[in-house]
């Protein structure tokens, strides 16, 4: 077998990196294999991915050194019972009224017993029709939850016996030369509490990966720009953790007795949605889309704290529904002038893009509208179904602006607090608002024999929702 002739090489390597016809490789795709053309800058196809902004806009953060936060909220000033019955027939001059409402537990007048006293004047109205009487209390049996009343009307009781009626006190009347009011009423405060939860996260990178550097140009959600290598994922872990610091305060629920969480040793916490859903106001019909719907909400607010300014944090559909409602009032739909206002309220002209959105409106109270990214993000609440069949899907939250006065049981005095605020564990030697530390044996850490660098994150906090009766949660379903 004969050897082939020695190959001849047409290429002549050059001593310098100069592109010449004699040193051009045509039959070997070196560039595609070893030197791909890459983009240094990371493309931000999802824009700003963080969802945390809600609590920063409406709340504050305050330290606490306890496992439980307790506060007291004022009760109603006046007395009203909505589930009462009378033992007297129609046209009776006197009657014995039985109070069937659930009474506030405790001791003393007004707690655990009816807060009605002899000499007080009351209004009694039939729940079904509104037929009413006015009378004066002549005797009270606090243990039995009953009181006797003498009617002012000559025709006597305006309704029959054993029917549901409502009683409220409007004053008192005494004869000349008599003793004063018997008994007194104590303040009827309601006490609430919440406990902080510990939130953790961690990022880990091996020492070997740290030794291979690859740069990526980034623009992050918090405004930082520049080049990162293996710490890019650590940076995103930090952003994700900061989001969880807020979303945990919104979504947290307490562990119920007998639940698996309690069995595993977890207590949970009372998040904003849980509190408003349980002791606040809930609009269960999806999005209010008409002025009559908002009038119903305003009527409820009138019965609560009547806070002058409120902010509506809404998803995109709810925001558009508000815009459409206000545009309709502006003579948009059908062009009717019967209820139309000046189109100039849009603040438009021929030289600018047409602005079809509203930032707020006033209807008895001031309502400011703000898009809530958390309700739009498809990886969070924005990924849930909507519509009449999507029971429980949240579309918005009405939050009162400003602050309220509560009795702080730890401080032992009244204090001004925002309606929504976060309490985090802290002392002179330990601040658990936002802790971060590095462990392992790589990246400068020398705390263990682990061949990696671990970045640890921790916070211990809870949210206090004061005056939940002033909040409105908008959702589908009852």
Short mmCIF file of C-alpha atoms in Angstrom, two decimals:
data_model
loop_
_atom_site.label_atom_id
_atom_site.label_comp_id
_atom_site.label_asym_id
_atom_site.label_seq_id
_atom_site.Cartn_x
_atom_site.Cartn_y
_atom_site.Cartn_z
CA UNK A 1 0.00 0.00 0.00
CA UNK A 2 1.52 3.24 -1.12
CA UNK A 3 1.50 6.42 0.90
CA UNK A 4 -0.31 9.41 -0.43
CA UNK A 5 1.69 12.32 -1.51
CA UNK A 6 2.44 14.91 1.12
CA UNK A 7 -0.40 17.46 1.37
CA UNK A 8 0.26 20.91 0.15
CA UNK A 9 -0.87 23.85 2.23
CA UNK A 10 -2.10 26.86 0.34
CA UNK A 11 -2.55 28.87 3.53
CA UNK A 12 0.31 30.95 4.81
CA UNK A 13 -0.13 31.99 8.49
CA UNK A 14 0.82 35.58 9.13
CA UNK A 15 2.92 36.71 12.06
CA UNK A 16 0.34 39.41 12.95
CA UNK A 17 -3.43 39.47 13.20
CA UNK A 18 -3.90 40.92 9.73
CA UNK A 19 -6.71 39.58 7.48
CA UNK A 20 -5.09 38.49 4.20
CA UNK A 21 -6.26 36.32 1.33
CA UNK A 22 -3.42 33.89 2.12
CA UNK A 23 -4.47 33.25 5.74
CA UNK A 24 -8.27 32.99 5.27
CA UNK A 25 -9.70 29.63 6.38
CA UNK A 26 -12.51 28.64 4.03
CA UNK A 27 -13.23 25.03 4.94
CA UNK A 28 -13.43 25.28 8.76
CA UNK A 29 -16.14 27.32 10.51
CA UNK A 30 -13.96 28.46 13.39
CA UNK A 31 -16.03 31.54 14.22
CA UNK A 32 -19.30 29.68 14.54
CA UNK A 33 -17.76 27.07 16.78
CA UNK A 34 -15.55 29.13 19.07
CA UNK A 35 -16.43 32.79 18.69
CA UNK A 36 -20.18 33.28 18.45
CA UNK A 37 -21.38 36.85 18.15
CA UNK A 38 -23.24 37.61 21.37
CA UNK A 39 -25.16 40.51 22.83
CA UNK A 40 -23.66 41.74 26.06
CA UNK A 41 -26.81 43.50 27.16
CA UNK A 42 -29.65 41.45 28.61
CA UNK A 43 -32.97 42.15 26.90
CA UNK A 44 -35.76 43.16 29.30
CA UNK A 45 -38.67 41.43 27.63
CA UNK A 46 -40.93 41.62 30.72
CA UNK A 47 -40.08 45.19 31.69
CA UNK A 48 -40.10 45.93 35.39
CA UNK A 49 -40.86 42.53 36.98
CA UNK A 50 -41.19 43.60 40.62
CA UNK A 51 -44.67 44.04 42.12
CA UNK A 52 -43.82 45.64 45.48
CA UNK A 53 -45.05 49.22 45.76
CA UNK A 54 -48.38 49.07 47.59
CA UNK A 55 -47.26 49.25 51.23
CA UNK A 56 -44.55 51.79 50.41
CA UNK A 57 -47.26 54.11 49.08
CA UNK A 58 -49.86 53.78 51.82
CA UNK A 59 -48.05 52.62 54.94
CA UNK A 60 -45.04 52.95 57.16
CA UNK A 61 -42.67 50.64 59.03
CA UNK A 62 -42.22 50.66 62.80
CA UNK A 63 -40.12 48.49 65.13
CA UNK A 64 -41.56 46.10 67.69
CA UNK A 65 -39.90 43.82 70.24
CA UNK A 66 -42.75 41.38 70.89
CA UNK A 67 -44.16 38.18 69.45
CA UNK A 68 -47.58 39.83 69.31
CA UNK A 69 -48.85 43.28 68.36
CA UNK A 70 -52.05 44.39 70.14
CA UNK A 71 -54.17 47.48 69.74
CA UNK A 72 -57.66 48.71 70.62
CA UNK A 73 -60.13 50.33 68.25
CA UNK A 74 -63.05 52.49 69.32
CA UNK A 75 -66.56 51.14 69.34
CA UNK A 76 -69.68 53.02 68.33
CA UNK A 77 -70.58 56.03 70.44
CA UNK A 78 -74.34 55.52 70.38
CA UNK A 79 -76.49 52.52 71.23
CA UNK A 80 -78.57 50.59 68.70
CA UNK A 81 -80.03 47.07 68.73
CA UNK A 82 -81.37 45.69 65.45
CA UNK A 83 -82.79 42.36 66.61
CA UNK A 84 -85.46 43.01 69.24
CA UNK A 85 -89.00 41.76 69.89
CA UNK A 86 -91.99 43.13 71.85
CA UNK A 87 -94.35 41.06 74.01
CA UNK A 88 -97.21 43.55 73.62
CA UNK A 89 -100.01 43.51 71.07
CA UNK A 90 -100.74 46.35 68.70
CA UNK A 91 -102.14 49.54 70.33
CA UNK A 92 -100.66 48.63 73.76
CA UNK A 93 -99.54 51.64 75.82
CA UNK A 94 -96.61 49.77 77.35
CA UNK A 95 -94.43 46.81 76.32
CA UNK A 96 -91.52 44.69 77.41
CA UNK A 97 -88.79 44.66 74.77
CA UNK A 98 -86.37 41.72 74.52
CA UNK A 99 -82.92 42.37 72.99
CA UNK A 100 -81.80 39.37 70.93
CA UNK A 101 -78.55 40.86 69.61
CA UNK A 102 -75.26 39.18 70.49
CA UNK A 103 -73.92 41.24 73.36
CA UNK A 104 -70.29 42.20 73.75
CA UNK A 105 -68.58 39.92 76.29
CA UNK A 106 -67.15 41.43 79.43
CA UNK A 107 -68.38 42.91 82.68
CA UNK A 108 -70.09 46.12 83.68
CA UNK A 109 -72.78 48.20 81.96
CA UNK A 110 -72.60 47.91 78.18
CA UNK A 111 -70.54 44.71 78.22
CA UNK A 112 -72.26 41.38 78.62
CA UNK A 113 -75.57 43.16 79.28
CA UNK A 114 -77.86 45.56 77.47
CA UNK A 115 -76.77 49.21 77.53
CA UNK A 116 -80.24 50.60 78.19
CA UNK A 117 -81.02 52.58 81.37
CA UNK A 118 -84.16 53.83 83.09
CA UNK A 119 -85.17 57.31 81.93
CA UNK A 120 -83.68 57.03 78.44
CA UNK A 121 -85.92 57.84 75.48
CA UNK A 122 -85.86 55.41 72.58
CA UNK A 123 -87.15 54.93 69.04
CA UNK A 124 -88.60 51.52 68.17
CA UNK A 125 -89.22 50.72 64.49
CA UNK A 126 -90.51 47.61 62.74
CA UNK A 127 -87.76 46.10 60.57
CA UNK A 128 -90.10 45.02 57.79
CA UNK A 129 -92.05 48.24 57.24
CA UNK A 130 -90.54 51.05 59.30
CA UNK A 131 -93.63 51.61 61.45
CA UNK A 132 -92.29 53.17 64.62
CA UNK A 133 -92.95 54.41 68.14
CA UNK A 134 -91.11 56.60 70.59
CA UNK A 135 -91.12 55.77 74.28
CA UNK A 136 -89.37 56.11 77.61
CA UNK A 137 -87.68 53.26 79.49
CA UNK A 138 -89.35 52.60 82.85
CA UNK A 139 -87.52 49.44 84.01
CA UNK A 140 -84.49 47.37 82.94
CA UNK A 141 -83.61 43.72 83.60
CA UNK A 142 -80.00 43.52 82.49
CA UNK A 143 -79.66 39.82 83.29
CA UNK A 144 -82.64 38.85 81.14
CA UNK A 145 -81.78 41.36 78.41
CA UNK A 146 -85.19 43.06 78.60
CA UNK A 147 -86.56 46.51 79.41
CA UNK A 148 -90.02 48.03 79.86
CA UNK A 149 -91.10 50.99 77.77
CA UNK A 150 -94.03 53.41 77.99
CA UNK A 151 -95.04 54.82 74.59
CA UNK A 152 -95.52 58.54 73.96
CA UNK A 153 -98.12 57.95 71.21
CA UNK A 154 -101.76 57.84 72.30
CA UNK A 155 -102.47 55.03 69.85
CA UNK A 156 -99.93 52.78 71.57
CA UNK A 157 -97.66 50.26 69.85
CA UNK A 158 -97.79 50.64 66.06
CA UNK A 159 -97.11 46.96 65.35
CA UNK A 160 -97.98 43.53 66.71
CA UNK A 161 -96.15 41.27 69.13
CA UNK A 162 -93.16 39.02 68.50
CA UNK A 163 -91.99 40.77 65.33
CA UNK A 164 -88.44 41.90 64.61
CA UNK A 165 -87.81 45.54 65.44
CA UNK A 166 -84.90 47.95 65.90
CA UNK A 167 -84.23 50.07 68.99
CA UNK A 168 -81.97 53.09 69.26
CA UNK A 169 -81.53 55.65 72.02
CA UNK A 170 -81.90 59.33 71.27
CA UNK A 171 -82.01 61.02 74.69
CA UNK A 172 -83.62 60.93 78.15
CA UNK A 173 -86.34 62.55 80.24
CA UNK A 174 -86.69 62.88 84.04
CA UNK A 175 -89.32 64.33 86.37
CA UNK A 176 -88.63 67.34 88.55
CA UNK A 177 -86.84 66.70 91.82
CA UNK A 178 -85.72 63.15 90.96
CA UNK A 179 -82.38 61.41 91.22
CA UNK A 180 -79.99 61.27 88.32
CA UNK A 181 -79.27 58.51 85.80
CA UNK A 182 -78.73 55.10 87.36
CA UNK A 183 -75.56 53.41 86.15
CA UNK A 184 -72.94 54.47 83.64
CA UNK A 185 -71.52 53.11 80.41
CA UNK A 186 -67.90 52.22 79.84
CA UNK A 187 -66.08 52.73 76.57
CA UNK A 188 -66.73 49.82 74.28
CA UNK A 189 -63.34 49.16 72.68
CA UNK A 190 -62.55 46.19 70.46
CA UNK A 191 -59.11 44.63 70.80
CA UNK A 192 -57.15 43.19 67.90
CA UNK A 193 -53.78 41.54 67.61
CA UNK A 194 -51.41 40.12 65.04
CA UNK A 195 -48.18 38.19 65.20
CA UNK A 196 -45.12 38.58 62.97
CA UNK A 197 -43.88 35.82 60.69
CA UNK A 198 -40.29 35.05 59.68
CA UNK A 199 -39.61 35.30 55.95
CA UNK A 200 -36.41 33.82 54.53
CA UNK A 201 -34.63 33.25 51.22
CA UNK A 202 -31.15 32.22 50.09
CA UNK A 203 -28.90 32.33 47.04
CA UNK A 204 -26.01 29.90 46.62
CA UNK A 205 -23.17 29.72 44.06
CA UNK A 206 -20.32 27.21 44.08
CA UNK A 207 -16.69 28.27 44.28
CA UNK A 208 -16.00 26.69 40.87
CA UNK A 209 -18.66 28.79 39.16
CA UNK A 210 -17.26 31.87 40.82
CA UNK A 211 -13.91 31.18 39.15
CA UNK A 212 -15.40 31.39 35.64
CA UNK A 213 -16.35 34.97 34.95
CA UNK A 214 -18.86 35.91 32.28
CA UNK A 215 -20.10 39.46 32.16
CA UNK A 216 -23.68 40.49 31.44
CA UNK A 217 -24.79 44.09 31.12
CA UNK A 218 -28.06 44.59 32.99
CA UNK A 219 -30.57 47.26 33.93
CA UNK A 220 -32.36 46.17 37.07
CA UNK A 221 -35.79 46.99 38.47
CA UNK A 222 -34.36 49.17 41.23
CA UNK A 223 -32.58 51.40 38.72
CA UNK A 224 -29.10 49.85 38.92
CA UNK A 225 -27.18 49.53 35.64
CA UNK A 226 -23.84 47.98 34.81
CA UNK A 227 -22.18 44.59 34.51
CA UNK A 228 -22.79 41.54 36.69
CA UNK A 229 -21.44 38.00 36.52
CA UNK A 230 -22.43 35.20 38.90
CA UNK A 231 -24.04 37.75 41.25
CA UNK A 232 -26.78 38.51 38.73
CA UNK A 233 -28.91 35.68 40.13
CA UNK A 234 -28.17 36.91 43.65
CA UNK A 235 -29.43 40.32 42.59
CA UNK A 236 -32.69 38.81 41.32
CA UNK A 237 -33.05 36.73 44.49
CA UNK A 238 -32.85 39.96 46.45
CA UNK A 239 -35.53 41.59 44.29
CA UNK A 240 -37.76 38.52 44.63
CA UNK A 241 -37.31 38.54 48.41
CA UNK A 242 -38.25 42.22 48.60
CA UNK A 243 -41.44 41.44 46.68
CA UNK A 244 -42.27 38.65 49.11
CA UNK A 245 -41.86 41.06 52.03
CA UNK A 246 -44.91 42.89 50.67
CA UNK A 247 -46.98 40.09 49.15
CA UNK A 248 -46.71 38.03 52.35
CA UNK A 249 -48.20 40.96 54.26
CA UNK A 250 -51.06 41.16 51.75
CA UNK A 251 -51.87 37.46 51.43
CA UNK A 252 -51.01 35.99 54.86
CA UNK A 253 -53.72 34.11 56.75
CA UNK A 254 -53.74 32.80 60.32
CA UNK A 255 -53.53 29.04 60.78
CA UNK A 256 -56.91 27.71 61.89
CA UNK A 257 -57.31 25.38 64.85
CA UNK A 258 -56.87 21.79 63.75
CA UNK A 259 -55.19 22.74 60.47
CA UNK A 260 -52.12 21.04 59.09
CA UNK A 261 -50.11 24.23 59.55
CA UNK A 262 -50.88 24.30 63.27
CA UNK A 263 -49.93 20.62 63.49
CA UNK A 264 -46.60 21.47 61.87
CA UNK A 265 -45.98 24.31 64.36
CA UNK A 266 -46.88 27.33 62.21
CA UNK A 267 -49.19 30.17 63.28
CA UNK A 268 -49.56 32.25 60.13
CA UNK A 269 -50.46 35.94 60.29
CA UNK A 270 -53.34 38.25 59.38
CA UNK A 271 -52.68 39.81 55.98
CA UNK A 272 -54.51 42.78 54.51
CA UNK A 273 -56.90 40.74 52.34
CA UNK A 274 -57.78 38.42 55.23
CA UNK A 275 -58.53 41.29 57.62
CA UNK A 276 -60.64 43.31 55.19
CA UNK A 277 -62.50 40.19 54.09
CA UNK A 278 -63.30 39.19 57.69
CA UNK A 279 -64.05 42.53 59.39
CA UNK A 280 -64.09 45.11 56.61
CA UNK A 281 -66.39 45.77 53.65
CA UNK A 282 -66.58 43.43 50.65
CA UNK A 283 -68.04 44.27 47.25
CA UNK A 284 -68.77 40.82 45.88
CA UNK A 285 -70.17 41.66 42.46
CA UNK A 286 -66.93 42.07 40.53
CA UNK A 287 -66.25 45.65 39.51
CA UNK A 288 -68.68 48.50 40.28
CA UNK A 289 -69.33 49.98 36.85
CA UNK A 290 -72.03 52.59 37.43
CA UNK A 291 -72.46 55.65 39.58
CA UNK A 292 -75.26 53.83 41.41
CA UNK A 293 -72.76 51.10 42.37
CA UNK A 294 -70.41 53.69 43.83
CA UNK A 295 -73.32 55.35 45.61
CA UNK A 296 -73.89 52.04 47.41
CA UNK A 297 -70.24 51.98 48.43
CA UNK A 298 -70.40 55.61 49.58
CA UNK A 299 -73.50 54.82 51.62
CA UNK A 300 -71.54 52.11 53.41
CA UNK A 301 -68.61 54.46 54.01
CA UNK A 302 -71.01 56.98 55.54
CA UNK A 303 -71.87 54.35 58.15
CA UNK A 304 -68.20 53.77 58.94
CA UNK A 305 -65.41 56.26 59.54
CA UNK A 306 -66.36 58.64 56.70
CA UNK A 307 -62.72 59.15 55.71
CA UNK A 308 -62.54 62.12 53.34
CA UNK A 309 -59.83 60.79 50.99
CA UNK A 310 -59.53 57.23 49.70
CA UNK A 311 -57.28 55.47 47.19
CA UNK A 312 -58.54 52.75 44.86
CA UNK A 313 -55.81 50.23 44.02
CA UNK A 314 -57.23 48.34 41.05
CA UNK A 315 -56.33 45.92 38.30
CA UNK A 316 -56.40 46.96 34.65
CA UNK A 317 -60.00 45.94 33.93
CA UNK A 318 -61.31 47.74 37.01
CA UNK A 319 -59.35 50.85 36.05
CA UNK A 320 -60.88 50.82 32.57
CA UNK A 321 -64.37 50.34 34.04
CA UNK A 322 -63.91 53.46 36.18
CA UNK A 323 -62.67 55.41 33.15
CA UNK A 324 -65.65 54.25 31.08
CA UNK A 325 -68.08 55.16 33.86
CA UNK A 326 -66.66 58.68 34.17
CA UNK A 327 -66.53 59.08 30.40
CA UNK A 328 -70.22 58.12 30.20
CA UNK A 329 -71.02 60.91 32.66
CA UNK A 330 -69.01 63.16 30.39
CA UNK A 331 -71.45 62.60 27.52
CA UNK A 332 -69.31 59.92 25.84
CA UNK A 333 -71.74 57.02 25.32
CA UNK A 334 -74.58 57.93 22.98
CA UNK A 335 -73.65 61.57 23.06
CA UNK A 336 -76.55 62.35 25.38
CA UNK A 337 -76.39 65.80 26.91
CA UNK A 338 -78.91 64.99 29.61
CA UNK A 339 -76.21 64.00 32.08
CA UNK A 340 -73.18 65.13 30.14
CA UNK A 341 -70.45 67.34 31.55
CA UNK A 342 -67.93 69.43 29.65
CA UNK A 343 -65.56 67.33 27.55
CA UNK A 344 -62.89 69.80 28.60
CA UNK A 345 -62.60 67.87 31.85
CA UNK A 346 -60.39 65.49 29.89
CA UNK A 347 -57.85 68.33 29.46
CA UNK A 348 -57.29 67.50 25.77
CA UNK A 349 -56.52 69.55 22.69
CA UNK A 350 -55.89 68.85 19.00
CA UNK A 351 -52.11 68.84 19.40
CA UNK A 352 -51.85 66.08 21.96
CA UNK A 353 -52.69 62.41 22.25
CA UNK A 354 -56.25 61.89 23.42
CA UNK A 355 -56.30 61.21 27.15
CA UNK A 356 -59.17 58.83 27.96
CA UNK A 357 -58.16 58.08 31.52
CA UNK A 358 -59.00 59.61 34.86
CA UNK A 359 -56.84 59.77 37.97
CA UNK A 360 -59.81 60.10 40.31
CA UNK A 361 -63.16 61.67 41.01
CA UNK A 362 -65.18 63.20 43.83
CA UNK A 363 -68.57 61.91 44.88
CA UNK A 364 -69.12 62.84 48.50
CA UNK A 365 -65.55 61.69 49.13
CA UNK A 366 -62.37 61.97 47.09
CA UNK A 367 -61.43 58.76 45.27
CA UNK A 368 -57.99 58.51 43.69
CA UNK A 369 -57.31 55.66 41.28
CA UNK A 370 -54.01 53.81 41.02
CA UNK A 371 -53.15 50.73 38.96
CA UNK A 372 -51.90 47.95 41.21
CA UNK A 373 -49.29 45.91 39.37
CA UNK A 374 -49.67 43.02 41.80
CA UNK A 375 -53.23 42.46 40.53
CA UNK A 376 -52.06 42.56 36.90
CA UNK A 377 -48.90 40.45 37.06
CA UNK A 378 -49.63 37.03 35.47
CA UNK A 379 -47.28 35.29 37.91
CA UNK A 380 -49.21 36.68 40.88
CA UNK A 381 -52.88 37.70 41.28
CA UNK A 382 -53.11 38.73 37.63
CA UNK A 383 -52.91 35.08 36.57
CA UNK A 384 -56.19 34.13 38.27
CA UNK A 385 -59.44 33.78 36.29
CA UNK A 386 -61.96 36.62 36.25
CA UNK A 387 -65.69 36.77 35.68
CA UNK A 388 -68.84 35.79 37.50
CA UNK A 389 -67.62 32.20 37.93
CA UNK A 390 -64.25 33.25 39.40
CA UNK A 391 -65.36 33.39 43.02
CA UNK A 392 -62.84 35.12 45.26
CA UNK A 393 -60.73 36.78 42.54
CA UNK A 394 -59.66 40.19 43.87
CA UNK A 395 -59.95 43.12 41.46
CA UNK A 396 -59.22 46.06 43.75
CA UNK A 397 -58.89 47.48 47.25
CA UNK A 398 -60.11 50.80 48.63
CA UNK A 399 -57.68 52.13 51.24
CA UNK A 400 -58.41 55.20 53.39
CA UNK A 401 -55.68 57.82 53.29
CA UNK A 402 -54.10 59.39 56.35
CA UNK A 403 -53.80 57.99 59.86
CA UNK A 404 -56.00 57.02 62.78
CA UNK A 405 -55.71 57.16 66.57
CA UNK A 406 -55.55 53.84 68.41
CA UNK A 407 -54.67 52.76 71.93
CA UNK A 408 -51.32 51.00 71.78
CA UNK A 409 -51.29 48.42 74.57
CA UNK A 410 -47.50 48.15 74.56
CA UNK A 411 -46.97 51.91 74.80
CA UNK A 412 -49.93 52.30 77.15
CA UNK A 413 -51.26 55.42 75.44
CA UNK A 414 -53.04 56.66 72.33
CA UNK A 415 -50.88 56.92 69.25
CA UNK A 416 -51.29 58.10 65.67
CA UNK A 417 -50.83 55.27 63.20
CA UNK A 418 -51.35 54.93 59.44
CA UNK A 419 -54.31 52.72 58.59
CA UNK A 420 -51.82 50.27 57.12
CA UNK A 421 -48.34 49.84 58.55
CA UNK A 422 -45.74 47.12 59.04
CA UNK A 423 -44.25 46.20 62.42
CA UNK A 424 -40.88 44.43 62.32
CA UNK A 425 -38.93 42.82 65.17
CA UNK A 426 -36.06 44.93 66.43
CA UNK A 427 -34.13 45.74 69.58
CA UNK A 428 -30.93 47.58 70.46
CA UNK A 429 -28.86 44.54 69.48
CA UNK A 430 -30.97 42.86 66.77
CA UNK A 431 -32.73 44.49 63.84
CA UNK A 432 -34.82 41.99 61.84
CA UNK A 433 -36.39 44.44 59.42
CA UNK A 434 -34.13 43.29 56.56
CA UNK A 435 -31.14 41.10 57.38
CA UNK A 436 -28.62 39.75 54.87
CA UNK A 437 -25.36 37.89 55.51
CA UNK A 438 -22.88 35.65 53.66
CA UNK A 439 -21.86 32.14 54.70
CA UNK A 440 -19.66 29.39 53.19
CA UNK A 441 -16.00 29.34 52.14
CA UNK A 442 -16.04 31.14 48.77
CA UNK A 443 -16.33 34.77 47.79
CA UNK A 444 -14.53 35.98 50.88
CA UNK A 445 -16.74 34.08 53.34
CA UNK A 446 -14.94 31.84 55.86
CA UNK A 447 -17.73 30.47 58.03
CA UNK A 448 -17.87 26.77 57.00
CA UNK A 449 -16.23 24.11 54.81
CA UNK A 450 -18.98 24.43 52.19
CA UNK A 451 -17.37 25.05 48.79
CA UNK A 452 -19.85 27.78 47.92
CA UNK A 453 -20.99 31.24 48.82
CA UNK A 454 -24.49 31.52 50.30
CA UNK A 455 -26.27 34.84 50.58
CA UNK A 456 -28.99 34.66 53.24
CA UNK A 457 -32.02 36.93 53.59
CA UNK A 458 -34.36 37.23 56.59
CA UNK A 459 -37.12 39.46 57.89
CA UNK A 460 -39.62 39.11 60.74
CA UNK A 461 -42.70 41.26 60.35
CA UNK A 462 -46.47 41.59 60.28
CA UNK A 463 -48.93 44.14 58.92
CA UNK A 464 -51.40 46.02 61.11
CA UNK A 465 -54.67 46.90 59.38
CA UNK A 466 -56.29 49.53 61.57
CA UNK A 467 -59.94 50.48 61.08
CA UNK A 468 -60.68 47.66 58.64
CA UNK A 469 -64.29 48.89 58.58
CA UNK A 470 -63.04 51.78 56.40
CA UNK A 471 -61.56 49.46 53.74
CA UNK A 472 -63.45 47.94 50.79
CA UNK A 473 -62.30 44.75 49.07
CA UNK A 474 -63.55 44.32 45.49
CA UNK A 475 -63.79 40.75 44.25
CA UNK A 476 -65.92 38.28 42.33
CA UNK A 477 -68.23 36.08 44.38
CA UNK A 478 -69.88 36.62 47.73
#
